[in-house]
Amino acid sequence: MPAHDPPRAWQRMLSGRRLDLLNPSPLDVEIGDIAHGLARVARWNGQTSGAHAFSVAQHCVLVERLASELRPRLARGARLTALLHDAPEYVIGDLISPFKAAVGIDYKDFELRLLAAIHIRFGLPPKTPHELEAIIKRADILAAYFEATQLAGFEQKEARSFFGVPPKGHADTAIDAAGGGGCSGAVSGEVPEARGVGNLPTNWNSTHHSATVRSLHRHNCFAFQQMCVQRGQYAFNPT
């Protein structure tokens, strides 16, 4: 019988890189590919209010800001780690927990291998230190609570049963559903300083920035890249 080539296990990125999904190399990881992918991956399987999906890129920015508020004076590398906590989803997508449970497949090993390659690419430890991991996890759960109650249709009582009660100082944090995401403040896409989270670096999904879905994506993508550059030590060429 004729020999068959093994199934393709790499993905071509827009940068031209070929990322081996089974054995990812840091040399094939590019910040532009990550930002482009995360800005187009919807949180909550797209089941959020607003004209556009709330993207994983937006979620990552929210988690980074919450982590820095939960633990003031986080080092730049730690904040970059928080920004990249869901970076593997630029390849595998945002698989919601109920789906993972339903199919019975453990994705964690694959996610961790890809995350380690991403960390190495940007000068971070392959494995996140336990203390920092706990801070990011807490911020991630806190972000999920606000997204659930303000974008995904959860009642507060239901959300608290899954995500717990927000700590004092964060209970009034608001996410702006207009346009599909961001955090509310004086300008759409900001988190008021008085609510303990600080302002996002740019007003996500503001209509004067995003006349079309394409320009909305570019705005999200560029903003995520900008934040990574501020926390990291490398340059990029926005597309």
PDB file of C-alpha atoms in Angstrom:
ATOM      1  CA  MET A   1       0.000   0.000   0.000  1.00  0.00           C
ATOM      2  CA  PRO A   2       1.268   3.497  -0.773  1.00  0.00           C
ATOM      3  CA  ALA A   3       2.725   5.391   2.124  1.00  0.00           C
ATOM      4  CA  HIS A   4       0.715   8.355   3.316  1.00  0.00           C
ATOM      5  CA  ASP A   5       2.244  11.590   4.478  1.00  0.00           C
ATOM      6  CA  PRO A   6       1.496  12.382   8.112  1.00  0.00           C
ATOM      7  CA  PRO A   7      -1.280  14.945   8.605  1.00  0.00           C
ATOM      8  CA  ARG A   8      -0.150  18.549   8.530  1.00  0.00           C
ATOM      9  CA  ALA A   9       0.475  19.791  12.064  1.00  0.00           C
ATOM     10  CA  TRP A  10       1.580  23.340  11.307  1.00  0.00           C
ATOM     11  CA  GLN A  11      -0.289  26.528  10.566  1.00  0.00           C
ATOM     12  CA  ARG A  12       0.861  29.268   8.235  1.00  0.00           C
ATOM     13  CA  MET A  13       0.607  32.692   9.827  1.00  0.00           C
ATOM     14  CA  LEU A  14       0.127  36.010   8.035  1.00  0.00           C
ATOM     15  CA  SER A  15       3.708  36.889   8.966  1.00  0.00           C
ATOM     16  CA  GLY A  16       4.798  33.970   6.781  1.00  0.00           C
ATOM     17  CA  ARG A  17       5.836  31.837   9.750  1.00  0.00           C
ATOM     18  CA  ARG A  18       4.882  28.167   9.920  1.00  0.00           C
ATOM     19  CA  LEU A  19       4.024  27.314  13.504  1.00  0.00           C
ATOM     20  CA  ASP A  20       4.337  23.630  14.366  1.00  0.00           C
ATOM     21  CA  LEU A  21       1.359  23.031  16.631  1.00  0.00           C
ATOM     22  CA  LEU A  22       2.791  19.862  18.171  1.00  0.00           C
ATOM     23  CA  ASN A  23       6.277  21.214  18.751  1.00  0.00           C
ATOM     24  CA  PRO A  24       6.034  25.017  18.698  1.00  0.00           C
ATOM     25  CA  SER A  25       9.281  26.932  18.312  1.00  0.00           C
ATOM     26  CA  PRO A  26       9.781  30.396  19.824  1.00  0.00           C
ATOM     27  CA  LEU A  27      11.403  31.366  16.503  1.00  0.00           C
ATOM     28  CA  ASP A  28       8.021  31.007  14.785  1.00  0.00           C
ATOM     29  CA  VAL A  29       6.129  33.219  17.251  1.00  0.00           C
ATOM     30  CA  GLU A  30       5.434  36.821  16.178  1.00  0.00           C
ATOM     31  CA  ILE A  31       3.601  39.471  18.205  1.00  0.00           C
ATOM     32  CA  GLY A  32       1.752  40.624  15.089  1.00  0.00           C
ATOM     33  CA  ASP A  33       0.302  37.159  14.548  1.00  0.00           C
ATOM     34  CA  ILE A  34      -0.756  36.935  18.195  1.00  0.00           C
ATOM     35  CA  ALA A  35      -2.414  40.360  18.191  1.00  0.00           C
ATOM     36  CA  HIS A  36      -4.131  39.738  14.852  1.00  0.00           C
ATOM     37  CA  GLY A  37      -5.498  36.390  16.016  1.00  0.00           C
ATOM     38  CA  LEU A  38      -6.613  37.456  19.500  1.00  0.00           C
ATOM     39  CA  ALA A  39      -8.375  40.547  18.137  1.00  0.00           C
ATOM     40  CA  ARG A  40     -10.512  38.231  15.991  1.00  0.00           C
ATOM     41  CA  VAL A  41     -11.280  35.550  18.601  1.00  0.00           C
ATOM     42  CA  ALA A  42     -14.543  36.175  20.446  1.00  0.00           C
ATOM     43  CA  ARG A  43     -14.952  35.618  24.161  1.00  0.00           C
ATOM     44  CA  TRP A  44     -18.014  33.643  25.313  1.00  0.00           C
ATOM     45  CA  ASN A  45     -18.377  32.083  21.840  1.00  0.00           C
ATOM     46  CA  GLY A  46     -19.596  35.467  20.647  1.00  0.00           C
ATOM     47  CA  GLN A  47     -22.615  35.379  22.961  1.00  0.00           C
ATOM     48  CA  THR A  48     -22.151  38.928  24.243  1.00  0.00           C
ATOM     49  CA  SER A  49     -24.154  42.104  23.853  1.00  0.00           C
ATOM     50  CA  GLY A  50     -23.076  44.873  21.512  1.00  0.00           C
ATOM     51  CA  ALA A  51     -22.602  45.383  17.800  1.00  0.00           C
ATOM     52  CA  HIS A  52     -19.301  43.500  17.774  1.00  0.00           C
ATOM     53  CA  ALA A  53     -17.795  40.586  19.654  1.00  0.00           C
ATOM     54  CA  PHE A  54     -15.802  41.164  22.828  1.00  0.00           C
ATOM     55  CA  SER A  55     -12.394  39.876  21.772  1.00  0.00           C
ATOM     56  CA  VAL A  56      -9.770  37.896  23.642  1.00  0.00           C
ATOM     57  CA  ALA A  57      -7.372  40.794  22.989  1.00  0.00           C
ATOM     58  CA  GLN A  58      -9.694  43.078  24.951  1.00  0.00           C
ATOM     59  CA  HIS A  59     -10.019  40.495  27.698  1.00  0.00           C
ATOM     60  CA  CYS A  60      -6.222  40.231  27.984  1.00  0.00           C
ATOM     61  CA  VAL A  61      -5.906  43.995  28.410  1.00  0.00           C
ATOM     62  CA  LEU A  62      -8.601  43.959  31.102  1.00  0.00           C
ATOM     63  CA  VAL A  63      -6.845  41.110  32.950  1.00  0.00           C
ATOM     64  CA  GLU A  64      -3.510  42.928  32.828  1.00  0.00           C
ATOM     65  CA  ARG A  65      -5.063  46.069  34.274  1.00  0.00           C
ATOM     66  CA  LEU A  66      -6.859  44.133  37.011  1.00  0.00           C
ATOM     67  CA  ALA A  67      -3.683  42.222  37.893  1.00  0.00           C
ATOM     68  CA  SER A  68      -1.761  45.476  38.241  1.00  0.00           C
ATOM     69  CA  GLU A  69      -4.462  46.804  40.567  1.00  0.00           C
ATOM     70  CA  LEU A  70      -4.617  43.629  42.628  1.00  0.00           C
ATOM     71  CA  ARG A  71      -0.837  43.754  43.026  1.00  0.00           C
ATOM     72  CA  PRO A  72       0.474  47.316  42.609  1.00  0.00           C
ATOM     73  CA  ARG A  73       4.017  47.794  41.318  1.00  0.00           C
ATOM     74  CA  LEU A  74       4.035  44.618  39.255  1.00  0.00           C
ATOM     75  CA  ALA A  75       7.195  44.532  37.166  1.00  0.00           C
ATOM     76  CA  ARG A  76       6.896  45.079  33.418  1.00  0.00           C
ATOM     77  CA  GLY A  77       7.681  41.448  32.729  1.00  0.00           C
ATOM     78  CA  ALA A  78       4.927  40.334  35.085  1.00  0.00           C
ATOM     79  CA  ARG A  79       2.434  42.634  33.363  1.00  0.00           C
ATOM     80  CA  LEU A  80       3.523  41.310  29.981  1.00  0.00           C
ATOM     81  CA  THR A  81       2.934  37.788  31.309  1.00  0.00           C
ATOM     82  CA  ALA A  82      -0.590  38.831  32.273  1.00  0.00           C
ATOM     83  CA  LEU A  83      -1.195  40.328  28.827  1.00  0.00           C
ATOM     84  CA  LEU A  84      -0.081  37.076  27.204  1.00  0.00           C
ATOM     85  CA  HIS A  85      -1.936  34.728  29.571  1.00  0.00           C
ATOM     86  CA  ASP A  86      -4.382  33.701  26.821  1.00  0.00           C
ATOM     87  CA  ALA A  87      -1.955  34.115  23.915  1.00  0.00           C
ATOM     88  CA  PRO A  88      -2.211  30.429  22.828  1.00  0.00           C
ATOM     89  CA  GLU A  89      -5.780  31.201  21.802  1.00  0.00           C
ATOM     90  CA  TYR A  90      -4.475  32.962  18.707  1.00  0.00           C
ATOM     91  CA  VAL A  91      -3.949  29.400  17.441  1.00  0.00           C
ATOM     92  CA  ILE A  92      -6.466  27.212  19.281  1.00  0.00           C
ATOM     93  CA  GLY A  93      -9.262  29.729  19.808  1.00  0.00           C
ATOM     94  CA  ASP A  94     -11.158  30.430  23.007  1.00  0.00           C
ATOM     95  CA  LEU A  95     -12.584  27.024  23.909  1.00  0.00           C
ATOM     96  CA  ILE A  96     -15.165  27.600  26.616  1.00  0.00           C
ATOM     97  CA  SER A  97     -14.972  25.381  29.693  1.00  0.00           C
ATOM     98  CA  PRO A  98     -18.316  23.595  29.101  1.00  0.00           C
ATOM     99  CA  PHE A  99     -17.131  22.504  25.632  1.00  0.00           C
ATOM    100  CA  LYS A 100     -13.855  21.139  27.000  1.00  0.00           C
ATOM    101  CA  ALA A 101     -15.792  19.187  29.610  1.00  0.00           C
ATOM    102  CA  ALA A 102     -18.256  17.863  27.022  1.00  0.00           C
ATOM    103  CA  VAL A 103     -15.654  16.462  24.619  1.00  0.00           C
ATOM    104  CA  GLY A 104     -13.452  15.129  27.405  1.00  0.00           C
ATOM    105  CA  ILE A 105     -10.161  16.263  25.868  1.00  0.00           C
ATOM    106  CA  ASP A 106      -7.364  17.739  27.954  1.00  0.00           C
ATOM    107  CA  TYR A 107      -5.984  20.748  26.095  1.00  0.00           C
ATOM    108  CA  LYS A 108      -3.820  21.937  28.967  1.00  0.00           C
ATOM    109  CA  ASP A 109      -0.587  20.237  27.908  1.00  0.00           C
ATOM    110  CA  PHE A 110      -0.832  21.668  24.406  1.00  0.00           C
ATOM    111  CA  GLU A 111      -1.687  25.131  25.735  1.00  0.00           C
ATOM    112  CA  LEU A 112       1.240  25.099  28.145  1.00  0.00           C
ATOM    113  CA  ARG A 113       3.737  24.010  25.459  1.00  0.00           C
ATOM    114  CA  LEU A 114       2.598  26.820  23.183  1.00  0.00           C
ATOM    115  CA  LEU A 115       2.563  29.337  26.041  1.00  0.00           C
ATOM    116  CA  ALA A 116       6.122  28.320  26.990  1.00  0.00           C
ATOM    117  CA  ALA A 117       7.278  28.973  23.413  1.00  0.00           C
ATOM    118  CA  ILE A 118       5.562  32.383  23.480  1.00  0.00           C
ATOM    119  CA  HIS A 119       7.185  33.243  26.792  1.00  0.00           C
ATOM    120  CA  ILE A 120      10.645  32.282  25.558  1.00  0.00           C
ATOM    121  CA  ARG A 121      10.139  34.360  22.401  1.00  0.00           C
ATOM    122  CA  PHE A 122       9.553  37.460  24.506  1.00  0.00           C
ATOM    123  CA  GLY A 123      12.163  36.871  27.186  1.00  0.00           C
ATOM    124  CA  LEU A 124       9.877  35.531  29.901  1.00  0.00           C
ATOM    125  CA  PRO A 125      10.327  32.369  31.999  1.00  0.00           C
ATOM    126  CA  PRO A 126       8.832  29.356  30.163  1.00  0.00           C
ATOM    127  CA  LYS A 127       6.729  28.579  33.236  1.00  0.00           C
ATOM    128  CA  THR A 128       4.994  31.382  35.085  1.00  0.00           C
ATOM    129  CA  PRO A 129       6.110  31.604  38.731  1.00  0.00           C
ATOM    130  CA  HIS A 130       3.443  30.261  41.067  1.00  0.00           C
ATOM    131  CA  GLU A 131       2.797  33.554  42.887  1.00  0.00           C
ATOM    132  CA  LEU A 132       2.366  35.495  39.649  1.00  0.00           C
ATOM    133  CA  GLU A 133       0.219  32.724  38.184  1.00  0.00           C
ATOM    134  CA  ALA A 134      -2.114  33.029  41.176  1.00  0.00           C
ATOM    135  CA  ILE A 135      -2.412  36.807  40.706  1.00  0.00           C
ATOM    136  CA  ILE A 136      -3.196  36.431  37.002  1.00  0.00           C
ATOM    137  CA  LYS A 137      -5.715  33.685  37.709  1.00  0.00           C
ATOM    138  CA  ARG A 138      -7.484  35.887  40.226  1.00  0.00           C
ATOM    139  CA  ALA A 139      -7.578  38.762  37.734  1.00  0.00           C
ATOM    140  CA  ASP A 140      -8.808  36.396  35.017  1.00  0.00           C
ATOM    141  CA  ILE A 141     -11.700  35.185  37.184  1.00  0.00           C
ATOM    142  CA  LEU A 142     -12.533  38.750  38.175  1.00  0.00           C
ATOM    143  CA  ALA A 143     -12.602  39.807  34.505  1.00  0.00           C
ATOM    144  CA  ALA A 144     -14.815  36.806  33.702  1.00  0.00           C
ATOM    145  CA  TYR A 145     -17.274  37.880  36.412  1.00  0.00           C
ATOM    146  CA  PHE A 146     -17.633  41.378  34.968  1.00  0.00           C
ATOM    147  CA  GLU A 147     -17.866  40.076  31.419  1.00  0.00           C
ATOM    148  CA  ALA A 148     -20.471  37.506  32.462  1.00  0.00           C
ATOM    149  CA  THR A 149     -22.723  39.957  34.281  1.00  0.00           C
ATOM    150  CA  GLN A 150     -22.368  42.917  31.920  1.00  0.00           C
ATOM    151  CA  LEU A 151     -21.916  41.336  28.501  1.00  0.00           C
ATOM    152  CA  ALA A 152     -22.936  37.657  28.595  1.00  0.00           C
ATOM    153  CA  GLY A 153     -26.337  37.836  30.289  1.00  0.00           C
ATOM    154  CA  PHE A 154     -25.507  36.282  33.677  1.00  0.00           C
ATOM    155  CA  GLU A 155     -27.403  37.403  36.777  1.00  0.00           C
ATOM    156  CA  GLN A 156     -25.092  38.476  39.595  1.00  0.00           C
ATOM    157  CA  LYS A 157     -26.176  35.596  41.836  1.00  0.00           C
ATOM    158  CA  GLU A 158     -25.448  33.067  39.091  1.00  0.00           C
ATOM    159  CA  ALA A 159     -22.100  34.644  38.240  1.00  0.00           C
ATOM    160  CA  ARG A 160     -21.037  34.646  41.881  1.00  0.00           C
ATOM    161  CA  SER A 161     -21.721  30.921  42.094  1.00  0.00           C
ATOM    162  CA  PHE A 162     -19.175  30.373  39.286  1.00  0.00           C
ATOM    163  CA  PHE A 163     -16.661  33.190  39.776  1.00  0.00           C
ATOM    164  CA  GLY A 164     -17.037  34.268  43.392  1.00  0.00           C
ATOM    165  CA  VAL A 165     -17.669  37.746  44.804  1.00  0.00           C
ATOM    166  CA  PRO A 166     -15.546  40.647  43.474  1.00  0.00           C
ATOM    167  CA  PRO A 167     -13.155  42.018  46.109  1.00  0.00           C
ATOM    168  CA  LYS A 168     -13.809  45.381  47.708  1.00  0.00           C
ATOM    169  CA  GLY A 169     -12.771  48.195  45.391  1.00  0.00           C
ATOM    170  CA  HIS A 170     -13.744  46.332  42.220  1.00  0.00           C
ATOM    171  CA  ALA A 171     -17.445  45.732  42.772  1.00  0.00           C
ATOM    172  CA  ASP A 172     -18.484  48.753  40.665  1.00  0.00           C
ATOM    173  CA  THR A 173     -16.204  48.105  37.705  1.00  0.00           C
ATOM    174  CA  ALA A 174     -18.224  48.423  34.502  1.00  0.00           C
ATOM    175  CA  ILE A 175     -17.621  47.056  31.023  1.00  0.00           C
ATOM    176  CA  ASP A 176     -19.181  49.047  28.218  1.00  0.00           C
ATOM    177  CA  ALA A 177     -21.298  46.749  26.046  1.00  0.00           C
ATOM    178  CA  ALA A 178     -21.717  49.425  23.377  1.00  0.00           C
ATOM    179  CA  GLY A 179     -19.770  48.268  20.379  1.00  0.00           C
ATOM    180  CA  GLY A 180     -19.109  44.905  21.953  1.00  0.00           C
ATOM    181  CA  GLY A 181     -16.587  45.565  24.668  1.00  0.00           C
ATOM    182  CA  GLY A 182     -14.171  47.801  26.415  1.00  0.00           C
ATOM    183  CA  CYS A 183     -14.715  49.293  29.850  1.00  0.00           C
ATOM    184  CA  SER A 184     -17.018  52.186  30.573  1.00  0.00           C
ATOM    185  CA  GLY A 185     -15.930  55.586  31.722  1.00  0.00           C
ATOM    186  CA  ALA A 186     -16.087  59.161  30.577  1.00  0.00           C
ATOM    187  CA  VAL A 187     -15.017  57.903  27.157  1.00  0.00           C
ATOM    188  CA  SER A 188     -16.300  54.595  25.780  1.00  0.00           C
ATOM    189  CA  GLY A 189     -13.665  51.952  26.413  1.00  0.00           C
ATOM    190  CA  GLU A 190     -12.204  53.295  29.651  1.00  0.00           C
ATOM    191  CA  VAL A 191     -12.315  52.104  33.235  1.00  0.00           C
ATOM    192  CA  PRO A 192     -12.803  54.993  35.685  1.00  0.00           C
ATOM    193  CA  GLU A 193      -9.864  55.480  38.044  1.00  0.00           C
ATOM    194  CA  ALA A 194     -12.302  55.741  40.968  1.00  0.00           C
ATOM    195  CA  ARG A 195     -13.394  52.173  40.370  1.00  0.00           C
ATOM    196  CA  GLY A 196      -9.946  50.814  41.030  1.00  0.00           C
ATOM    197  CA  VAL A 197      -8.946  49.481  37.628  1.00  0.00           C
ATOM    198  CA  GLY A 198      -7.429  52.460  35.842  1.00  0.00           C
ATOM    199  CA  ASN A 199      -7.945  53.629  32.276  1.00  0.00           C
ATOM    200  CA  LEU A 200      -7.408  51.317  29.337  1.00  0.00           C
ATOM    201  CA  PRO A 201      -4.779  52.671  26.933  1.00  0.00           C
ATOM    202  CA  THR A 202      -7.291  53.404  24.203  1.00  0.00           C
ATOM    203  CA  ASN A 203     -11.056  53.546  23.865  1.00  0.00           C
ATOM    204  CA  TRP A 204     -11.872  50.102  22.513  1.00  0.00           C
ATOM    205  CA  ASN A 205     -14.552  49.957  19.816  1.00  0.00           C
ATOM    206  CA  SER A 206     -15.198  53.702  19.810  1.00  0.00           C
ATOM    207  CA  THR A 207     -17.266  54.453  16.731  1.00  0.00           C
ATOM    208  CA  HIS A 208     -15.069  57.336  15.605  1.00  0.00           C
ATOM    209  CA  HIS A 209     -12.140  54.871  15.515  1.00  0.00           C
ATOM    210  CA  SER A 210     -14.072  51.961  14.019  1.00  0.00           C
ATOM    211  CA  ALA A 211     -16.355  52.734  11.096  1.00  0.00           C
ATOM    212  CA  THR A 212     -16.180  49.115   9.919  1.00  0.00           C
ATOM    213  CA  VAL A 213     -15.478  45.708  11.388  1.00  0.00           C
ATOM    214  CA  ARG A 214     -12.117  45.756   9.598  1.00  0.00           C
ATOM    215  CA  SER A 215     -11.044  49.032  11.173  1.00  0.00           C
ATOM    216  CA  LEU A 216     -12.348  47.793  14.531  1.00  0.00           C
ATOM    217  CA  HIS A 217     -10.111  44.745  14.243  1.00  0.00           C
ATOM    218  CA  ARG A 218      -7.098  46.874  13.291  1.00  0.00           C
ATOM    219  CA  HIS A 219      -7.736  49.150  16.262  1.00  0.00           C
ATOM    220  CA  ASN A 220      -7.926  46.212  18.699  1.00  0.00           C
ATOM    221  CA  CYS A 221      -4.902  44.534  17.127  1.00  0.00           C
ATOM    222  CA  PHE A 222      -2.733  47.666  17.225  1.00  0.00           C
ATOM    223  CA  ALA A 223      -3.720  48.512  20.815  1.00  0.00           C
ATOM    224  CA  PHE A 224      -2.808  45.027  22.041  1.00  0.00           C
ATOM    225  CA  GLN A 225       0.557  45.222  20.263  1.00  0.00           C
ATOM    226  CA  GLN A 226       1.221  48.656  21.748  1.00  0.00           C
ATOM    227  CA  MET A 227       0.638  47.388  25.273  1.00  0.00           C
ATOM    228  CA  CYS A 228       2.907  44.386  24.721  1.00  0.00           C
ATOM    229  CA  VAL A 229       5.655  46.670  23.464  1.00  0.00           C
ATOM    230  CA  GLN A 230       5.260  48.932  26.504  1.00  0.00           C
ATOM    231  CA  ARG A 231       5.700  45.921  28.786  1.00  0.00           C
ATOM    232  CA  GLY A 232       8.390  44.197  26.721  1.00  0.00           C
ATOM    233  CA  GLN A 233      11.777  44.921  25.241  1.00  0.00           C
ATOM    234  CA  TYR A 234      11.240  44.389  21.527  1.00  0.00           C
ATOM    235  CA  ALA A 235       9.962  46.211  18.435  1.00  0.00           C
ATOM    236  CA  PHE A 236       7.291  45.328  15.918  1.00  0.00           C
ATOM    237  CA  ASN A 237       5.977  46.500  12.597  1.00  0.00           C
ATOM    238  CA  PRO A 238       2.202  47.101  12.743  1.00  0.00           C
ATOM    239  CA  THR A 239       0.278  46.044   9.663  1.00  0.00           C
TER     240      THR A 239
END
